[in-house]
PDB file of C-alpha atoms and ligand atoms in Angstrom:
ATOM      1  CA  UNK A  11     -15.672  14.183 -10.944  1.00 55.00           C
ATOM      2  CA  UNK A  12     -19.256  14.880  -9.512  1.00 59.00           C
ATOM      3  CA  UNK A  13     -20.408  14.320  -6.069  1.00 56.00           C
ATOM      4  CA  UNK A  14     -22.785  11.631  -7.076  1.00 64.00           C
ATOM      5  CA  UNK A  15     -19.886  10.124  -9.594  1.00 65.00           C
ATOM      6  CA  UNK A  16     -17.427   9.967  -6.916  1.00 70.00           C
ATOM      7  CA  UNK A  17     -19.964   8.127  -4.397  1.00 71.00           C
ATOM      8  CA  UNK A  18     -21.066   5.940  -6.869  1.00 68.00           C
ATOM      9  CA  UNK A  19     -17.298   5.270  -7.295  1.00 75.00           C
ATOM     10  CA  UNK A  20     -16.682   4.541  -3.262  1.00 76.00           C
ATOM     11  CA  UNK A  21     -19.514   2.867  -3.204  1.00 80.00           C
ATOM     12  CA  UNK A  22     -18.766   0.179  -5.611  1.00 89.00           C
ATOM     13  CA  UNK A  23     -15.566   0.045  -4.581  1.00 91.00           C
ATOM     14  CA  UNK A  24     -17.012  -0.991  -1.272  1.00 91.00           C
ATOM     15  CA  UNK A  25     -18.775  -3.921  -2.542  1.00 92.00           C
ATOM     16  CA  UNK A  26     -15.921  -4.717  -4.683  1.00 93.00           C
ATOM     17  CA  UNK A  27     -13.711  -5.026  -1.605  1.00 91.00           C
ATOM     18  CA  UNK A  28     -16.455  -6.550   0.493  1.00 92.00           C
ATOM     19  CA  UNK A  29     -16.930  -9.365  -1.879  1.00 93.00           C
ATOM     20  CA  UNK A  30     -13.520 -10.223  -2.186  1.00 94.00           C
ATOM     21  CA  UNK A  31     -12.944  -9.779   1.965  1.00 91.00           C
ATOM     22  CA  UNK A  32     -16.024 -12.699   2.401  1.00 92.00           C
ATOM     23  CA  UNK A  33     -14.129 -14.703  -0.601  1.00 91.00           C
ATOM     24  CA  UNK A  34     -10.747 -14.536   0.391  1.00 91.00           C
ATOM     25  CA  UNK A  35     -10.448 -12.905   4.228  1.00 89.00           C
ATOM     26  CA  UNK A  36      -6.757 -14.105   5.194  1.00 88.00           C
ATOM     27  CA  UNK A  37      -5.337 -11.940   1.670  1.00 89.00           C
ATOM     28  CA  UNK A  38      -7.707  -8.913   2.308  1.00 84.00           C
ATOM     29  CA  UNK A  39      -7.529  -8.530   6.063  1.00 85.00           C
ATOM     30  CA  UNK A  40      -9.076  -5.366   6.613  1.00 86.00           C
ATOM     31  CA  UNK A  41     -12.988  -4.713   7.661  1.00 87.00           C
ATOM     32  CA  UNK A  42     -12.890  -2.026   4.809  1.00 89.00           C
ATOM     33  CA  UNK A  43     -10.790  -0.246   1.783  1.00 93.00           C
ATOM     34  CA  UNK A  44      -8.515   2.797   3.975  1.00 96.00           C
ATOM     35  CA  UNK A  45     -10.132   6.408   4.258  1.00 97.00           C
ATOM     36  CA  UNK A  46      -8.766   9.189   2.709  1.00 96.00           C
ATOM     37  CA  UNK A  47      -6.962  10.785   5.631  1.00 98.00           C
ATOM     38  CA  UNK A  48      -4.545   7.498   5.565  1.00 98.00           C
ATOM     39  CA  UNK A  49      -4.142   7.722   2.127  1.00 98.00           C
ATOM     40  CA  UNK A  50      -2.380  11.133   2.086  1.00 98.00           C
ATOM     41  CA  UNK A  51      -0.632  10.354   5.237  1.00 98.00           C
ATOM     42  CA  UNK A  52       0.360   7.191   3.248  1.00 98.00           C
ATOM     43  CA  UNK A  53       1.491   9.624   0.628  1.00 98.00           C
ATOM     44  CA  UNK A  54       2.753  12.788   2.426  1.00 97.00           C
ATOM     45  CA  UNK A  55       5.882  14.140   0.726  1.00 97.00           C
ATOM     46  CA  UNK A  56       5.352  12.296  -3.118  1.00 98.00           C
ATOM     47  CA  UNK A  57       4.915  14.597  -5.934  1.00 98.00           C
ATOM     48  CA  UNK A  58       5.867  15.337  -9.439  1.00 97.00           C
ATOM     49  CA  UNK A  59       9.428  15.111  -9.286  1.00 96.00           C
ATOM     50  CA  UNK A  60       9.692  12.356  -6.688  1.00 95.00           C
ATOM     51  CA  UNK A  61      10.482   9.473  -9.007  1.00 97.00           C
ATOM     52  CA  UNK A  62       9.374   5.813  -9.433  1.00 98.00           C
ATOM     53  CA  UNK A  63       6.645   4.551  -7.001  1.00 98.00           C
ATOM     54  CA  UNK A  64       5.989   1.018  -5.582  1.00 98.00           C
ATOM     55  CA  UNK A  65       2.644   0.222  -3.718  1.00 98.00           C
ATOM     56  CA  UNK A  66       2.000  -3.053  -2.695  1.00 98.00           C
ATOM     57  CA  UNK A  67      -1.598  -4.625  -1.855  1.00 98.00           C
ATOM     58  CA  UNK A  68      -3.837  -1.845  -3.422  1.00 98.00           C
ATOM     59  CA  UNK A  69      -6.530  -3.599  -3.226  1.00 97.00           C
ATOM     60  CA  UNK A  70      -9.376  -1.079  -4.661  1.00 97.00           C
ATOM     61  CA  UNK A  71      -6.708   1.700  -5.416  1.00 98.00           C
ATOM     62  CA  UNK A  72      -7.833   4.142  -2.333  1.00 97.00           C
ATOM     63  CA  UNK A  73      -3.423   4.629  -1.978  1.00 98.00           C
ATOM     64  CA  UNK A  74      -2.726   4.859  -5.490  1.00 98.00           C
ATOM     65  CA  UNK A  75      -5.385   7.478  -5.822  1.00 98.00           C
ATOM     66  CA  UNK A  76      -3.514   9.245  -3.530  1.00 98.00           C
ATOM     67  CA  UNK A  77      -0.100   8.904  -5.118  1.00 98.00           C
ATOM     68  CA  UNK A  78      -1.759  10.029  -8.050  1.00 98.00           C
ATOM     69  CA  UNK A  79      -3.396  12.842  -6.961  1.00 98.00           C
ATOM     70  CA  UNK A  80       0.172  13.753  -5.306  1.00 98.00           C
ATOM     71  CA  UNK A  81       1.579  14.749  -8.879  1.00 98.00           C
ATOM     72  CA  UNK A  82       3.304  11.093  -9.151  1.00 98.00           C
ATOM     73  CA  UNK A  83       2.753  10.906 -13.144  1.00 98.00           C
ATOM     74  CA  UNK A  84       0.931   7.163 -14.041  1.00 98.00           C
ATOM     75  CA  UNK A  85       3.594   5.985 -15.532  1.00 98.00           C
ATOM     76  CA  UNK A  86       6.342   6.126 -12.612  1.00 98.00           C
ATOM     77  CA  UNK A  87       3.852   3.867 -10.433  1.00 98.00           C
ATOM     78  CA  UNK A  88       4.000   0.113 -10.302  1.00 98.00           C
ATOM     79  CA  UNK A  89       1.446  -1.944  -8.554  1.00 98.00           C
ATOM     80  CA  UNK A  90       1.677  -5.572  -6.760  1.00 98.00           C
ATOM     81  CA  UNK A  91      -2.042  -7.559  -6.079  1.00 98.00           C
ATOM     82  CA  UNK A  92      -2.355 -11.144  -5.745  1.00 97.00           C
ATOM     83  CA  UNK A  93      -6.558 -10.469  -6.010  1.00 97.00           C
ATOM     84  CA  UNK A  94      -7.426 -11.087 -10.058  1.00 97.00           C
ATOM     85  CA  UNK A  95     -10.351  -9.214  -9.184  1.00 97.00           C
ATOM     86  CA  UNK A  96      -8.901  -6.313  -7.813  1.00 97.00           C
ATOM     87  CA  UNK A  97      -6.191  -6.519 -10.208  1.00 98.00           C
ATOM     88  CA  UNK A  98      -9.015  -6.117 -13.338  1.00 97.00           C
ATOM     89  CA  UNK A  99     -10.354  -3.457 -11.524  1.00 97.00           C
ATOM     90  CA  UNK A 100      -6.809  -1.403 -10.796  1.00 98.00           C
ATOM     91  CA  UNK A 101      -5.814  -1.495 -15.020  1.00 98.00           C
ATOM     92  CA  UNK A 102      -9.207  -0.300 -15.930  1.00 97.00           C
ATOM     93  CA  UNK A 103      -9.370   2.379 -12.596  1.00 97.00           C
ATOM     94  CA  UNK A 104      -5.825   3.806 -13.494  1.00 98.00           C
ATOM     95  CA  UNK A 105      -4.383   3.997 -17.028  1.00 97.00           C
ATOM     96  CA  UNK A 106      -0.683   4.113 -17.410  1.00 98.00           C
ATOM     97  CA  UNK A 107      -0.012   2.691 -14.263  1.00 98.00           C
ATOM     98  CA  UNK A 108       1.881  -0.775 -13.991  1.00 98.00           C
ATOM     99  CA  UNK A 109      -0.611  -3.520 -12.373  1.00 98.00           C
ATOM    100  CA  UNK A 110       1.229  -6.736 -11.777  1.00 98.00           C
ATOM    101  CA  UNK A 111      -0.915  -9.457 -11.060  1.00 98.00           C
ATOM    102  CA  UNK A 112       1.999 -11.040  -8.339  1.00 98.00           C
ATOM    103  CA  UNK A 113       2.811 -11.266  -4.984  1.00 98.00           C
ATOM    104  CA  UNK A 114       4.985  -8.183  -3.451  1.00 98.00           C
ATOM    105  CA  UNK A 115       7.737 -10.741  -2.560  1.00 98.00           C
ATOM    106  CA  UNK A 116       8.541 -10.762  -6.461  1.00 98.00           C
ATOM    107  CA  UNK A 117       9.023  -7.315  -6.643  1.00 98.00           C
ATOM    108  CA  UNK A 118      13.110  -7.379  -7.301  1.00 98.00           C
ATOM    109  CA  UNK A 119      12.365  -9.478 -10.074  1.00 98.00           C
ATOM    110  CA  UNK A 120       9.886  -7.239 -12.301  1.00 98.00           C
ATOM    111  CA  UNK A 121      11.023  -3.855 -10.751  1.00 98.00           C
ATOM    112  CA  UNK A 122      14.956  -1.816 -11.684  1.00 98.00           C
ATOM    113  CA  UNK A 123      16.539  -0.327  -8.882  1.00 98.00           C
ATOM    114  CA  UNK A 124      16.417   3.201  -8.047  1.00 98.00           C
ATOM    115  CA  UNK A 125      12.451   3.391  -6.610  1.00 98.00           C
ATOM    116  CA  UNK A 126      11.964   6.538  -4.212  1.00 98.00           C
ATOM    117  CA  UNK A 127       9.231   4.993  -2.556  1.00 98.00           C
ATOM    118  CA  UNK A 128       7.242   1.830  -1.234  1.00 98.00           C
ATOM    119  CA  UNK A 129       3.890   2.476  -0.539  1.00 98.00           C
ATOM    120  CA  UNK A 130       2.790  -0.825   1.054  1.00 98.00           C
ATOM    121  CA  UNK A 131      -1.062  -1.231   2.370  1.00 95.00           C
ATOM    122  CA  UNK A 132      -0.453  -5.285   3.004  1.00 96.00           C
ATOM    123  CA  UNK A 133      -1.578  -7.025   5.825  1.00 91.00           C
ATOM    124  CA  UNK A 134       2.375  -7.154   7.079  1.00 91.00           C
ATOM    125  CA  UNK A 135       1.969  -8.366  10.537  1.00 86.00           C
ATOM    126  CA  UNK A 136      -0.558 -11.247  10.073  1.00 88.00           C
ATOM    127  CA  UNK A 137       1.782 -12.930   7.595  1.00 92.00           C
ATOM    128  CA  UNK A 138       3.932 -15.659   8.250  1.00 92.00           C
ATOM    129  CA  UNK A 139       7.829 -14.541   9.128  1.00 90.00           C
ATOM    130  CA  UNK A 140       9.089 -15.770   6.566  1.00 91.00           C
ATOM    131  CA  UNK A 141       6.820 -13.976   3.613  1.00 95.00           C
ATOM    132  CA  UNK A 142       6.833 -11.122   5.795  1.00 93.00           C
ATOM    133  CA  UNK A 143      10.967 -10.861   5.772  1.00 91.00           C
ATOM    134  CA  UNK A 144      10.708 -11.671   1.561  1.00 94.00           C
ATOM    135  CA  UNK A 145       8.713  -8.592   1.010  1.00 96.00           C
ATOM    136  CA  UNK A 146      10.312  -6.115   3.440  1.00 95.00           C
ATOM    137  CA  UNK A 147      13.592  -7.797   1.526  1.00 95.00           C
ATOM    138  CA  UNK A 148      12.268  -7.240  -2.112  1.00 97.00           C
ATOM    139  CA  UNK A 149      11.147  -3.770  -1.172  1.00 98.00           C
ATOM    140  CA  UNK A 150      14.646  -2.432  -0.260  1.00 96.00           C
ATOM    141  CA  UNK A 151      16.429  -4.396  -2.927  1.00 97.00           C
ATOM    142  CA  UNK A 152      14.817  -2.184  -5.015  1.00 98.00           C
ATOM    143  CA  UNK A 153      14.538   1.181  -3.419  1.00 98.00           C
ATOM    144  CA  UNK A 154      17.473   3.591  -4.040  1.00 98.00           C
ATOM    145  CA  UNK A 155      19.977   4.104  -0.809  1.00 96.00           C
ATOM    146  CA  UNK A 156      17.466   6.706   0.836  1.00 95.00           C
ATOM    147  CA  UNK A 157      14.290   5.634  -0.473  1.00 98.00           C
ATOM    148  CA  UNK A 158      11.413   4.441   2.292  1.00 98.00           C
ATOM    149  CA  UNK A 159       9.204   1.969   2.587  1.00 98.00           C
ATOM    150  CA  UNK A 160       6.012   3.586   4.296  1.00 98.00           C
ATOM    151  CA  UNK A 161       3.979   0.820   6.148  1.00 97.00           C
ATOM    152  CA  UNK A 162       0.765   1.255   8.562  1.00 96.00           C
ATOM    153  CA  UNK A 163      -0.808  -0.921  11.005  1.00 95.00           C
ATOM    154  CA  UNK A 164      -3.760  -0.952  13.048  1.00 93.00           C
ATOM    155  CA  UNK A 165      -1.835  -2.258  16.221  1.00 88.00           C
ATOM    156  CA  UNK A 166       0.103  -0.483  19.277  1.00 87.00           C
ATOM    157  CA  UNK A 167       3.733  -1.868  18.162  1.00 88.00           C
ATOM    158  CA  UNK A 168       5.792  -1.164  15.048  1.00 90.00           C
ATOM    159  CA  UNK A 169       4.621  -3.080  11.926  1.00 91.00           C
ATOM    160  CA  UNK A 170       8.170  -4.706  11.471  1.00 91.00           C
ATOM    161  CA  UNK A 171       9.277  -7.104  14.150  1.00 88.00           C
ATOM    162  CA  UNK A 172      12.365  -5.187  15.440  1.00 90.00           C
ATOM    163  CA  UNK A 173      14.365  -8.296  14.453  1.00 88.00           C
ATOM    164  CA  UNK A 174      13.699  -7.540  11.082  1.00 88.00           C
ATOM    165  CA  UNK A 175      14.323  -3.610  11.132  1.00 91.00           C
ATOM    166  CA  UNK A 176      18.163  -4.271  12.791  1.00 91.00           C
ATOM    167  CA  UNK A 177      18.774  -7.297  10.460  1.00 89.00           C
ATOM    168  CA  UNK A 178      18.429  -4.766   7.501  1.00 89.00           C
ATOM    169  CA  UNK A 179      19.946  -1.750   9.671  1.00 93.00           C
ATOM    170  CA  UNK A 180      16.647   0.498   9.524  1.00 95.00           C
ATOM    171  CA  UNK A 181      15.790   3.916  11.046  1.00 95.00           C
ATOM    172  CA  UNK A 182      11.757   4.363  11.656  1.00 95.00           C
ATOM    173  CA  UNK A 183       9.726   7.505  12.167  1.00 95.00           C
ATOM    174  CA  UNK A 184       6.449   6.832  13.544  1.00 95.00           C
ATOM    175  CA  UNK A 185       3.937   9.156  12.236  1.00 93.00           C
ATOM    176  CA  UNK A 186       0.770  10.388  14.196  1.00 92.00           C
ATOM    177  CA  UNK A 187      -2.118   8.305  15.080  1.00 95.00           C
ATOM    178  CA  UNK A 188      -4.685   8.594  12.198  1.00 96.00           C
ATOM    179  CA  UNK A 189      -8.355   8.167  13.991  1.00 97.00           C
ATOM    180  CA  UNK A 190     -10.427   9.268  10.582  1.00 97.00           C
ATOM    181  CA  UNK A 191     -10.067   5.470   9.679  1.00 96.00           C
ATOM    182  CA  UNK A 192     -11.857   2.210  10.246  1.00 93.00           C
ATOM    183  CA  UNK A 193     -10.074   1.044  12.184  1.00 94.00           C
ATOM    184  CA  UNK A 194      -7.551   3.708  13.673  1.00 96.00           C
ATOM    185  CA  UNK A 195      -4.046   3.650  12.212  1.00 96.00           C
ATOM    186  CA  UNK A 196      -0.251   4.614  12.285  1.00 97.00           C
ATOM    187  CA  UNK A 197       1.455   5.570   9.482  1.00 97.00           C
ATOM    188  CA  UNK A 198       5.599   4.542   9.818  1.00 97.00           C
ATOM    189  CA  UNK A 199       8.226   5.293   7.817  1.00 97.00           C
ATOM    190  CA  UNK A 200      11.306   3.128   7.199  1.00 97.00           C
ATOM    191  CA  UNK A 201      15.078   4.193   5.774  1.00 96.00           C
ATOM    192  CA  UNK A 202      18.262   2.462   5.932  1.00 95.00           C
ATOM    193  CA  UNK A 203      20.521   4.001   8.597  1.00 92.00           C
TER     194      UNK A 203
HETATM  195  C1  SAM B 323      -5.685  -4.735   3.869  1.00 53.62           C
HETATM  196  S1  SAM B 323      -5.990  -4.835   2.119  1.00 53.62           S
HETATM  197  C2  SAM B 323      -5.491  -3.164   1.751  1.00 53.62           C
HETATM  198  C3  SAM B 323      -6.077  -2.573   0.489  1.00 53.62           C
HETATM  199  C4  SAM B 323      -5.744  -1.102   0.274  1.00 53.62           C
HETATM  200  N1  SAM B 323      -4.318  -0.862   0.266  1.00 53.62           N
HETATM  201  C5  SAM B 323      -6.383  -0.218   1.323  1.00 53.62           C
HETATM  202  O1  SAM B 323      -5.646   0.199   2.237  1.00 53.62           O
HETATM  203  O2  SAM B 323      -7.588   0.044   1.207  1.00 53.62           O
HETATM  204  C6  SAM B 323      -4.591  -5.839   1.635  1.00 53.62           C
HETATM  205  C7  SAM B 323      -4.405  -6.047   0.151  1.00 53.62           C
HETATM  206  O3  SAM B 323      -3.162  -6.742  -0.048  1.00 53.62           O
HETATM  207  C8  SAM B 323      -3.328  -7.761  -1.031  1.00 53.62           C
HETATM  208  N2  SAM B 323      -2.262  -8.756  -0.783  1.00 53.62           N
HETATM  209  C9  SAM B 323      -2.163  -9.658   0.235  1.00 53.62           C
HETATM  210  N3  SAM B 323      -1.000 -10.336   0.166  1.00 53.62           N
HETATM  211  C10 SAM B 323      -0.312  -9.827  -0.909  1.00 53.62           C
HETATM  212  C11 SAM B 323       0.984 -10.082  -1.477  1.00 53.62           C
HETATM  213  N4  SAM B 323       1.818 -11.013  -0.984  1.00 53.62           N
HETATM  214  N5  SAM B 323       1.352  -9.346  -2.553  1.00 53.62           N
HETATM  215  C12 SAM B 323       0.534  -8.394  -3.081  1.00 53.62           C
HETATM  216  N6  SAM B 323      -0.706  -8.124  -2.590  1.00 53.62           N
HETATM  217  C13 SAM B 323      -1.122  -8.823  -1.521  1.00 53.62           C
HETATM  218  C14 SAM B 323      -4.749  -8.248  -0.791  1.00 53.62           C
HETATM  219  O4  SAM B 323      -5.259  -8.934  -1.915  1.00 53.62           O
HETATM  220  C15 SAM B 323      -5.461  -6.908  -0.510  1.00 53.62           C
HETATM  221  O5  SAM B 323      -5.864  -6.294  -1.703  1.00 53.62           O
END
């Protein structure tokens, strides 16, 4: 792609996720799509071979760019976005990749088994408990016995209540602080023990 393509590309992305932000600001949550940098911290570690890829909240794709651009072919990536708008804008932004139009919560109903990785940019911590511990649930019903779910927040403290990470017997790395994003964010990794 061009340097004026690809800005044209950010930019409308920008709008797109500005307009749905003002329209629907509890579901987007964030001031503005992720930068780059968090994207391949996001994504460090995918490539060709890894295997089937969950992300969850895409929102304008700036993640599943990444996972793409990893090796991950189109096919071995499955989205989940609530947003119809985003959602439009995801099938005709990514051919071959799976865009469900459904919550993340539903994944262990559309999804087999045996997924390397969860790639989730969702608002985690501003959801209720309840939804929260449904998706973190979902996510490692399907992921195979040492696949991660890769979450970041904005905030000082883990982005899983540690409730949650001993109820499903987790192990977390916390990645570095990422400061090339609007605004600054932690990347951390989840396993099962
Ligand atoms: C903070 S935005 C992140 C967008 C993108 N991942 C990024 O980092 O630029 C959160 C996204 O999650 C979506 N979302 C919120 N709740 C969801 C749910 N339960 N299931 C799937 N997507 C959801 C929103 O519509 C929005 O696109």
């Amino acid at each position: 792609m061009t340097v004026s393509a690809s800005s044209r590309h950010l930019s409308s992305d920008l709008a797109l996720f500005r307009r749905r932000l003002l329209q629907n600001p509890r579901q987007v949550s964030a001031i503005a799509p992720s930068s780059r940098t968090l994207a391949r911290a996001m994504t460090l570690g995918l490539g060709p071979q890894t295997g089937r890829v969950i992300e969850f909240g895409p929102g304008t794709g700036r993640f599943t760019e990444a996972i793409l651009d990893r090796g991950v072919p189109p096919e071995n990536v499955t989205l989940f976005e609530l947003d119809a708008e985003f959602v439009a804008h995801l099938r005709k932004k990514f051919p071959g990749v799976t865009v469900h139009q459904a919550g993340a919560e539903t994944a262990a109903a559309l999804v087999d088994p045996g997924v390397t990785a969860v790639i989730s940019g969702l608002p985690l911590l501003s959801m209720p408990d309840g939804l929260r511990q449904a998706i973190v649930g979902a996510a490692f019903a399907v992921l195979a016995p040492r696949g991660r779910y890769v979450q970041f927040t904005y905030g000082p403290s883990p982005p899983l209540p540690a409730e949650t990470i001993s109820a499903l017997g987790l192990t977390v790395n916390k990645g570095h602080k990422i400061w090339a994003n609007l605004p600054p964010a932690r990347v951390y990794r989840f396993r099962r023990a």
